[in-house]
Tab-separated table of C-alpha atoms in Angstrom:
chain	number	residue	atom	x	y	z
A	1	MET	CA	30.592	14.038	-10.076
A	2	GLU	CA	31.735	17.345	-8.422
A	3	LYS	CA	33.173	18.544	-11.722
A	4	ILE	CA	30.013	17.571	-13.558
A	5	CYS	CA	27.990	19.611	-11.023
A	6	ARG	CA	30.200	22.614	-11.770
A	7	ASP	CA	29.676	22.051	-15.461
A	8	LEU	CA	25.909	22.242	-15.031
A	9	GLU	CA	26.209	25.563	-13.340
A	10	GLY	CA	28.131	26.755	-16.394
A	11	THR	CA	25.178	25.469	-18.651
A	12	VAL	CA	22.688	27.347	-16.706
A	13	GLN	CA	24.796	30.472	-17.096
A	14	LEU	CA	25.272	29.823	-20.841
A	15	LEU	CA	21.527	29.515	-21.417
A	16	ALA	CA	20.856	32.635	-19.363
A	17	VAL	CA	23.402	34.717	-21.136
A	18	SER	CA	22.122	33.506	-24.568
A	19	GLY	CA	18.997	35.640	-23.982
A	20	THR	CA	20.765	38.908	-23.128
A	21	ARG	CA	22.492	41.639	-24.935
A	22	PHE	CA	25.902	40.068	-24.090
A	23	VAL	CA	25.604	37.777	-27.022
A	24	SER	CA	26.377	40.791	-29.265
A	25	GLN	CA	30.029	39.957	-28.510
A	26	TRP	CA	29.672	36.404	-29.756
A	27	ASP	CA	31.219	35.607	-33.105
A	28	ALA	CA	30.917	32.410	-35.118
A	29	ALA	CA	33.585	30.654	-33.201
A	30	ALA	CA	31.934	31.519	-29.781
A	31	LEU	CA	28.644	30.172	-31.163
A	32	HIS	CA	30.275	26.894	-32.125
A	33	ARG	CA	31.741	26.594	-28.676
A	34	ALA	CA	28.325	27.181	-27.107
A	35	PHE	CA	26.769	24.444	-29.118
A	36	ARG	CA	29.565	22.056	-28.294
A	37	TRP	CA	28.856	22.726	-24.668
A	38	ALA	CA	25.141	22.164	-25.259
A	39	ARG	CA	25.830	18.771	-26.984
A	40	TYR	CA	28.033	17.813	-23.944
A	41	CYS	CA	25.036	18.428	-21.654
A	42	GLN	CA	22.849	16.275	-23.812
A	43	GLU	CA	25.414	13.574	-23.469
A	44	LEU	CA	25.214	13.999	-19.601
A	45	HIS	CA	21.537	13.517	-19.830
A	46	ALA	CA	21.806	10.379	-21.860
A	47	ARG	CA	24.402	9.018	-19.471
A	48	PHE	CA	22.687	9.714	-16.244
A	49	HIS	CA	18.955	9.828	-16.753
A	50	THR	CA	18.429	6.257	-15.655
A	51	ASP	CA	20.910	6.447	-12.723
A	52	THR	CA	18.675	7.463	-9.880
A	53	GLU	CA	21.343	8.429	-7.383
A	54	ALA	CA	23.492	10.515	-9.951
A	55	ARG	CA	20.353	12.112	-11.335
A	56	ARG	CA	19.305	13.217	-7.751
A	57	THR	CA	22.760	14.710	-7.245
A	58	LEU	CA	22.632	16.531	-10.638
A	59	GLU	CA	19.082	17.843	-9.991
A	60	GLY	CA	20.297	19.373	-6.714
A	61	ALA	CA	23.240	21.086	-8.506
A	62	LEU	CA	20.800	22.545	-11.002
A	63	ARG	CA	18.454	23.935	-8.323
A	64	LEU	CA	21.534	25.659	-6.553
A	65	ALA	CA	22.656	27.041	-9.831
A	66	ASN	CA	19.256	28.259	-10.793
A	67	ALA	CA	18.918	30.010	-7.407
A	68	ARG	CA	22.341	31.638	-7.648
A	69	LEU	CA	21.949	32.863	-11.170
A	70	GLY	CA	18.326	33.852	-10.947
A	71	GLY	CA	19.177	37.023	-9.051
A	72	VAL	CA	21.765	37.988	-11.650
A	73	PHE	CA	19.786	37.349	-14.838
A	74	GLY	CA	16.341	38.238	-13.549
A	75	GLN	CA	13.586	36.462	-15.419
A	76	CYS	CA	15.489	33.599	-16.997
A	77	ARG	CA	13.820	30.318	-17.037
A	78	ASP	CA	15.045	27.679	-14.423
A	79	LEU	CA	16.812	24.831	-16.097
A	80	GLU	CA	15.666	21.343	-15.129
A	81	PHE	CA	17.433	18.015	-15.651
A	82	ALA	CA	14.962	16.950	-18.338
A	83	ASP	CA	15.856	20.196	-20.299
A	84	LEU	CA	19.474	18.820	-20.721
A	85	ALA	CA	18.142	16.301	-23.288
A	86	ARG	CA	17.224	19.412	-25.605
A	87	CYS	CA	19.946	21.781	-24.559
A	88	GLU	CA	20.946	22.534	-28.129
A	89	PHE	CA	17.283	23.402	-29.079
A	90	LEU	CA	17.009	25.618	-25.933
A	91	LEU	CA	20.180	27.506	-26.901
A	92	CYS	CA	19.009	27.834	-30.472
A	93	SER	CA	15.653	29.148	-29.371
A	94	ASN	CA	17.088	31.733	-27.124
A	95	LEU	CA	19.574	33.105	-29.750
A	96	MET	CA	17.045	33.066	-32.601
A	97	GLN	CA	14.766	35.398	-30.649
A	98	ASN	CA	17.584	37.627	-29.380
A	99	PRO	CA	18.056	40.782	-31.526
A	100	ALA	CA	21.381	41.400	-29.985
A	101	LEU	CA	23.097	38.499	-31.835
A	102	HIS	CA	25.596	39.671	-34.271
A	103	GLN	CA	24.944	39.084	-38.048
A	104	SER	CA	28.072	37.079	-38.543
A	105	ALA	CA	26.801	34.661	-35.928
A	106	ILE	CA	23.260	34.620	-37.399
A	107	ARG	CA	24.594	33.361	-40.724
A	108	LEU	CA	25.743	30.260	-38.994
A	109	PHE	CA	22.051	29.403	-38.541
A	110	LEU	CA	21.554	29.568	-42.314
A	111	ASP	CA	24.359	27.177	-43.095
A	112	GLY	CA	23.130	23.618	-43.829
A	113	SER	CA	26.157	22.244	-41.890
A	114	GLY	CA	25.877	24.727	-39.002
A	115	PRO	CA	25.027	23.363	-35.538
A	116	ALA	CA	21.660	25.109	-35.328
A	117	PHE	CA	20.271	24.046	-38.695
A	118	PRO	CA	18.480	20.716	-37.528
A	119	TYR	CA	16.446	22.815	-35.120
A	120	LEU	CA	15.268	25.557	-37.493
A	121	GLU	CA	12.086	23.533	-38.518
A	122	GLU	CA	10.853	23.734	-34.885
A	123	LEU	CA	11.314	27.485	-35.080
A	124	ILE	CA	9.627	28.262	-38.301
A	125	GLY	CA	6.426	29.367	-36.662
A	126	TYR	CA	8.260	31.852	-34.385
A	127	LYS	CA	7.979	35.197	-36.033
A	128	ALA	CA	10.534	36.865	-33.819
A	129	ALA	CA	13.096	34.380	-34.761
A	130	THR	CA	12.521	34.550	-38.481
A	131	GLY	CA	12.347	38.300	-38.376
A	132	LEU	CA	15.837	38.266	-36.923
A	133	LEU	CA	17.112	35.885	-39.536
A	134	ALA	CA	15.532	37.981	-42.302
A	135	HIS	CA	18.122	40.752	-41.654
A	136	ALA	CA	21.004	38.353	-42.435
A	137	TRP	CA	19.845	37.620	-46.085
A	138	GLU	CA	21.629	39.302	-48.795
A	139	SER	CA	19.357	41.431	-50.958
A	140	GLU	CA	17.511	39.259	-53.373
A	141	GLU	CA	14.324	39.373	-55.385
A	142	ASP	CA	11.394	38.686	-53.000
A	143	GLN	CA	9.052	37.313	-55.588
A	144	GLY	CA	6.310	39.545	-54.244
A	145	PHE	CA	6.587	38.586	-50.554
A	146	HIS	CA	7.163	41.863	-48.802
A	147	ASP	CA	7.207	40.508	-45.268
A	148	PRO	CA	10.845	39.507	-44.707
A	149	ALA	CA	9.881	37.096	-41.910
A	150	VAL	CA	7.533	35.138	-44.308
A	151	ALA	CA	10.307	35.038	-46.927
A	152	THR	CA	12.718	33.693	-44.408
A	153	GLN	CA	10.306	31.110	-43.039
A	154	GLY	CA	9.851	29.841	-46.594
A	155	ARG	CA	13.507	29.758	-47.225
A	156	ILE	CA	14.207	27.795	-44.052
A	157	LEU	CA	11.423	25.387	-44.996
A	158	ARG	CA	12.791	24.853	-48.414
A	159	GLY	CA	16.327	24.176	-47.039
A	160	ARG	CA	14.963	21.643	-44.522
A	161	LEU	CA	12.926	19.862	-47.269
A	162	ASP	CA	15.984	19.795	-49.599
A	163	ASP	CA	17.998	18.271	-46.703
A	164	LEU	CA	15.210	15.647	-46.113
A	165	MET	CA	15.351	14.546	-49.702
A	166	LEU	CA	18.629	12.865	-48.861
A	167	HIS	CA	16.934	10.328	-46.494
A	168	HIS	CA	15.470	7.079	-47.565
A	169	ASP	CA	12.193	7.943	-45.765
A	170	SER	CA	12.108	11.573	-47.216
A	171	GLU	CA	8.263	11.458	-47.904
A	172	ARG	CA	7.325	10.587	-44.316
A	173	ARG	CA	9.816	13.080	-42.829
A	174	SER	CA	8.634	15.801	-45.192
A	175	VAL	CA	4.974	15.216	-44.400
A	176	ASP	CA	5.703	15.332	-40.672
A	177	LEU	CA	7.599	18.580	-41.094
A	178	LEU	CA	4.823	20.173	-43.100
A	179	ASP	CA	2.174	18.981	-40.661
A	180	SER	CA	4.252	20.526	-37.761
A	181	ILE	CA	4.245	23.892	-39.560
A	182	LEU	CA	0.502	23.983	-39.852
A	183	GLN	CA	0.309	23.063	-36.222
A	184	GLU	CA	2.889	25.743	-35.208
A	185	CYS	CA	0.887	28.292	-37.092
A	186	LYS	CA	-2.153	27.256	-35.145
A	187	GLY	CA	-4.203	26.591	-38.290
A	188	GLU	CA	-3.711	30.085	-39.709
A	189	ARG	CA	-4.018	28.919	-43.270
A	190	ARG	CA	-3.243	32.303	-44.796
A	191	GLN	CA	0.127	32.463	-43.010
A	192	VAL	CA	0.910	28.821	-43.977
A	193	ALA	CA	-0.008	29.579	-47.669
A	194	TYR	CA	2.426	32.475	-47.788
A	195	ILE	CA	5.189	30.383	-46.141
A	196	LEU	CA	4.630	27.546	-48.603
A	197	ALA	CA	4.670	29.934	-51.650
A	198	ALA	CA	7.989	31.426	-50.386
A	199	ALA	CA	9.391	27.921	-50.032
A	200	LEU	CA	8.310	27.016	-53.556
A	201	LEU	CA	9.648	30.171	-55.055
A	202	SER	CA	12.986	30.268	-53.079
A	203	GLY	CA	16.143	29.992	-55.138
A	204	LYS	CA	17.261	26.656	-56.411
A	205	SER	CA	20.675	25.217	-55.605
A	206	LYS	CA	22.794	23.641	-58.298
A	207	ASP	CA	21.917	20.124	-56.942
A	208	ASP	CA	18.224	20.889	-56.618
A	209	ASP	CA	16.082	18.413	-58.631
A	210	GLY	CA	12.692	19.883	-57.817
A	211	ARG	CA	11.611	17.094	-55.419
A	212	ALA	CA	11.102	19.451	-52.489
A	213	GLN	CA	8.643	21.530	-54.601
A	214	GLU	CA	6.674	18.414	-55.717
A	215	VAL	CA	6.445	17.301	-52.071
A	216	ILE	CA	4.854	20.574	-51.109
A	217	ALA	CA	2.410	20.385	-54.038
A	218	ASP	CA	1.435	16.846	-53.054
A	219	TRP	CA	0.900	17.847	-49.393
A	220	LEU	CA	-1.186	20.788	-50.460
A	221	GLN	CA	-3.496	18.504	-52.404
A	222	ARG	CA	-4.182	16.433	-49.328
A	223	ASP	CA	-5.910	19.442	-47.734
A	224	ARG	CA	-8.509	20.810	-50.153
A	225	ASP	CA	-9.337	23.853	-47.909
A	226	LEU	CA	-5.588	24.756	-47.611
A	227	LEU	CA	-5.102	24.439	-51.427
A	228	GLN	CA	-8.148	26.671	-51.934
A	229	THR	CA	-6.868	29.192	-49.530
A	230	PHE	CA	-3.375	29.110	-51.103
A	231	CYS	CA	-4.911	29.874	-54.541
A	232	ARG	CA	-7.303	32.534	-53.266
A	233	VAL	CA	-5.127	34.720	-50.872
A	234	LEU	CA	-1.853	34.836	-52.817
A	235	PRO	CA	-1.189	37.451	-55.493
A	236	VAL	CA	-2.120	35.982	-58.875
A	237	SER	CA	1.276	36.820	-60.139
A	238	SER	CA	2.903	34.767	-57.391
A	239	ILE	CA	0.636	31.774	-58.075
A	240	THR	CA	1.578	31.904	-61.728
A	241	GLN	CA	5.333	31.801	-60.761
A	242	VAL	CA	4.503	28.676	-58.734
A	243	VAL	CA	2.751	27.166	-61.730
A	244	LYS	CA	6.019	27.709	-63.683
A	245	VAL	CA	8.144	25.818	-61.260
A	246	SER	CA	5.886	22.929	-60.157
A	247	THR	CA	4.091	20.591	-62.538
A	248	LYS	CA	2.013	18.983	-59.873
A	249	PHE	CA	0.776	22.300	-58.571
A	250	ARG	CA	-0.141	23.341	-62.017
A	251	GLU	CA	-2.524	20.381	-62.233
A	252	ALA	CA	-3.999	21.014	-58.902
A	253	TYR	CA	-4.463	24.797	-59.730
A	254	ARG	CA	-6.415	23.912	-62.851
A	255	ASP	CA	-8.775	21.855	-60.836
A	256	VAL	CA	-9.265	24.691	-58.365
A	257	LEU	CA	-10.027	27.098	-61.216
A	258	LYS	CA	-12.574	24.697	-62.565
A	259	SER	CA	-14.192	24.241	-59.178
A	260	TRP	CA	-14.299	28.134	-58.701
A	261	ALA	CA	-16.073	28.359	-62.117
A	262	HIS	CA	-18.705	25.774	-61.133
A	263	THR	CA	-19.540	27.755	-57.954
A	264	LEU	CA	-20.501	30.917	-59.939
A	265	LYS	CA	-24.111	31.402	-60.862
A	266	TYR	CA	-25.599	33.863	-63.213
A	267	ASP	CA	-27.867	36.431	-61.664
A	268	ILE	CA	-30.282	37.521	-64.320
A	269	ASN	CA	-31.541	40.563	-62.333
A	270	GLU	CA	-27.940	41.756	-61.835
A	271	GLY	CA	-26.782	40.631	-65.306
A	272	GLN	CA	-23.527	39.189	-63.884
A	273	TRP	CA	-21.932	36.005	-62.361
A	274	VAL	CA	-22.046	35.913	-58.554
A	275	GLN	CA	-20.226	33.911	-56.005
A	276	THR	CA	-22.159	31.110	-54.119
A	277	SER	CA	-19.285	30.002	-51.975
A	278	GLU	CA	-16.842	31.939	-49.648
A	279	GLN	CA	-14.111	29.527	-50.789
A	280	ALA	CA	-14.403	30.755	-54.382
A	281	VAL	CA	-13.535	33.922	-56.084
A	282	SER	CA	-15.432	36.518	-58.108
A	283	PHE	CA	-15.964	36.347	-61.870
A	284	GLY	CA	-13.427	39.217	-62.363
A	285	ASP	CA	-10.829	37.490	-60.191
A	286	LEU	CA	-11.395	34.208	-62.112
A	287	VAL	CA	-10.714	36.017	-65.429
A	288	ASP	CA	-7.617	37.505	-63.838
A	289	HIS	CA	-6.210	34.037	-62.856
A	290	PHE	CA	-6.665	32.733	-66.441
A	291	ARG	CA	-5.208	35.883	-67.978
A	292	SER	CA	-2.049	35.642	-65.874
A	293	LEU	CA	-1.596	32.070	-67.101
A	294	LEU	CA	-2.105	33.134	-70.652
A	295	CYS	CA	0.544	35.828	-70.376
A	296	ALA	CA	3.015	33.544	-68.438
A	297	SER	CA	4.592	31.804	-71.456
A	298	PRO	CA	3.762	30.278	-74.874
A	299	SER	CA	3.466	26.856	-73.585
A	300	LEU	CA	1.232	27.864	-70.561
A	301	LYS	CA	-0.825	30.004	-72.939
A	302	LYS	CA	-1.414	26.854	-75.210
A	303	GLU	CA	-2.394	24.693	-72.217
A	304	THR	CA	-4.679	27.283	-70.700
A	305	ASP	CA	-6.449	27.922	-74.006
A	306	LYS	CA	-6.979	24.148	-74.253
A	307	VAL	CA	-8.434	23.905	-70.783
A	308	LEU	CA	-10.821	26.831	-71.404
A	309	MET	CA	-12.050	25.274	-74.614
A	310	GLU	CA	-12.649	21.955	-72.843
A	311	MET	CA	-14.482	23.743	-70.080
A	312	LYS	CA	-16.708	25.523	-72.663
A	313	ALA	CA	-17.457	22.288	-74.560
A	314	ALA	CA	-18.257	20.533	-71.196
A	315	ASP	CA	-20.802	23.466	-70.466
A	316	GLY	CA	-22.592	22.955	-73.792
A	317	ASP	CA	-20.464	25.146	-76.067
A	318	PHE	CA	-22.865	28.138	-75.695
A	319	GLU	CA	-22.082	31.571	-77.069
A	320	VAL	CA	-24.929	33.325	-75.360
A	321	ARG	CA	-23.903	35.389	-72.304
A	322	GLY	CA	-24.990	33.960	-68.958
A	323	LEU	CA	-25.345	30.318	-70.014
A	324	SER	CA	-21.695	29.247	-69.532
A	325	VAL	CA	-19.244	30.890	-67.252
A	326	SER	CA	-16.261	29.400	-69.278
A	327	SER	CA	-17.691	30.935	-72.445
A	328	ASP	CA	-18.099	34.266	-70.721
A	329	VAL	CA	-14.530	34.041	-69.419
A	330	LEU	CA	-13.238	33.482	-72.945
A	331	THR	CA	-15.343	36.344	-74.146
A	332	GLU	CA	-13.962	38.680	-71.403
A	333	LEU	CA	-10.430	37.605	-72.283
A	334	LYS	CA	-10.970	38.209	-75.972
A	335	ASN	CA	-12.564	41.620	-75.366
A	336	ASN	CA	-9.820	42.726	-73.166
A	337	ALA	CA	-6.889	40.942	-75.015
A	338	ILE	CA	-3.404	41.731	-73.815
């Protein structure tokens, strides 16, 4: 027990150092050793958390270690016995938010077999962490996402979803993960929309079967407000890219465009279509969405032309301006043909 008490003092020191500039000297090997030590502490918690006498002794050792090291490391958080159960996560959290960590060590976080990978999903909402990781990516096309933190959040999310696809209960696990991201972002739907788009557009691995993308599309359709936000706030070009990679999203997007069209009303005095809902877009923006689809590919052009003609027929197949928004969209697209 005396040795274990000394080990706990080493744990307090490890977590304290992980938040300081000294981690700049850690390479990948040192990082692996740190995580092995953290796992050892989790094993100690599992072994002794139900042993009242042993736990009391270990809690005392932690209090002494916290007191001794507090004066050395300043504002570091006291480590409690219950924290040992999540020692790996605490280590990961400290390192992810420490700009002193060397890039060679950071890349370990991005490795699907690395010790920190299982905890990344809990840190997706931490901008400081994802900002740090963003500097470790090699230069790649950003698909229109200029905030490196958002691009990194999306890439981490996609990696976790791809990993979850290997489990028999992948759907439940994936929904739980996506729900947790919405919660971590505190309901900031615009931020969530950009993270999801970055995940959908992140590079595919050779073994990728597209299931992760369809999971995201399915989850988006469960929250109508989030789906509307996704389609409204993202650049039209980015949405078109998502349409190309996800069949399920393509179908949901068409429904959103139709619903937006139905919210527009023609103002006779102004001589134009006006919005009647904050969740919708203007007539000009609606035209831009359809134009982007028409320019995307021959197959999408054919599908989009068909959708517009169906919408026009459903409206009464009018040709007079102001009677059918779909007819006026078609006229605008024809008059300003690409």
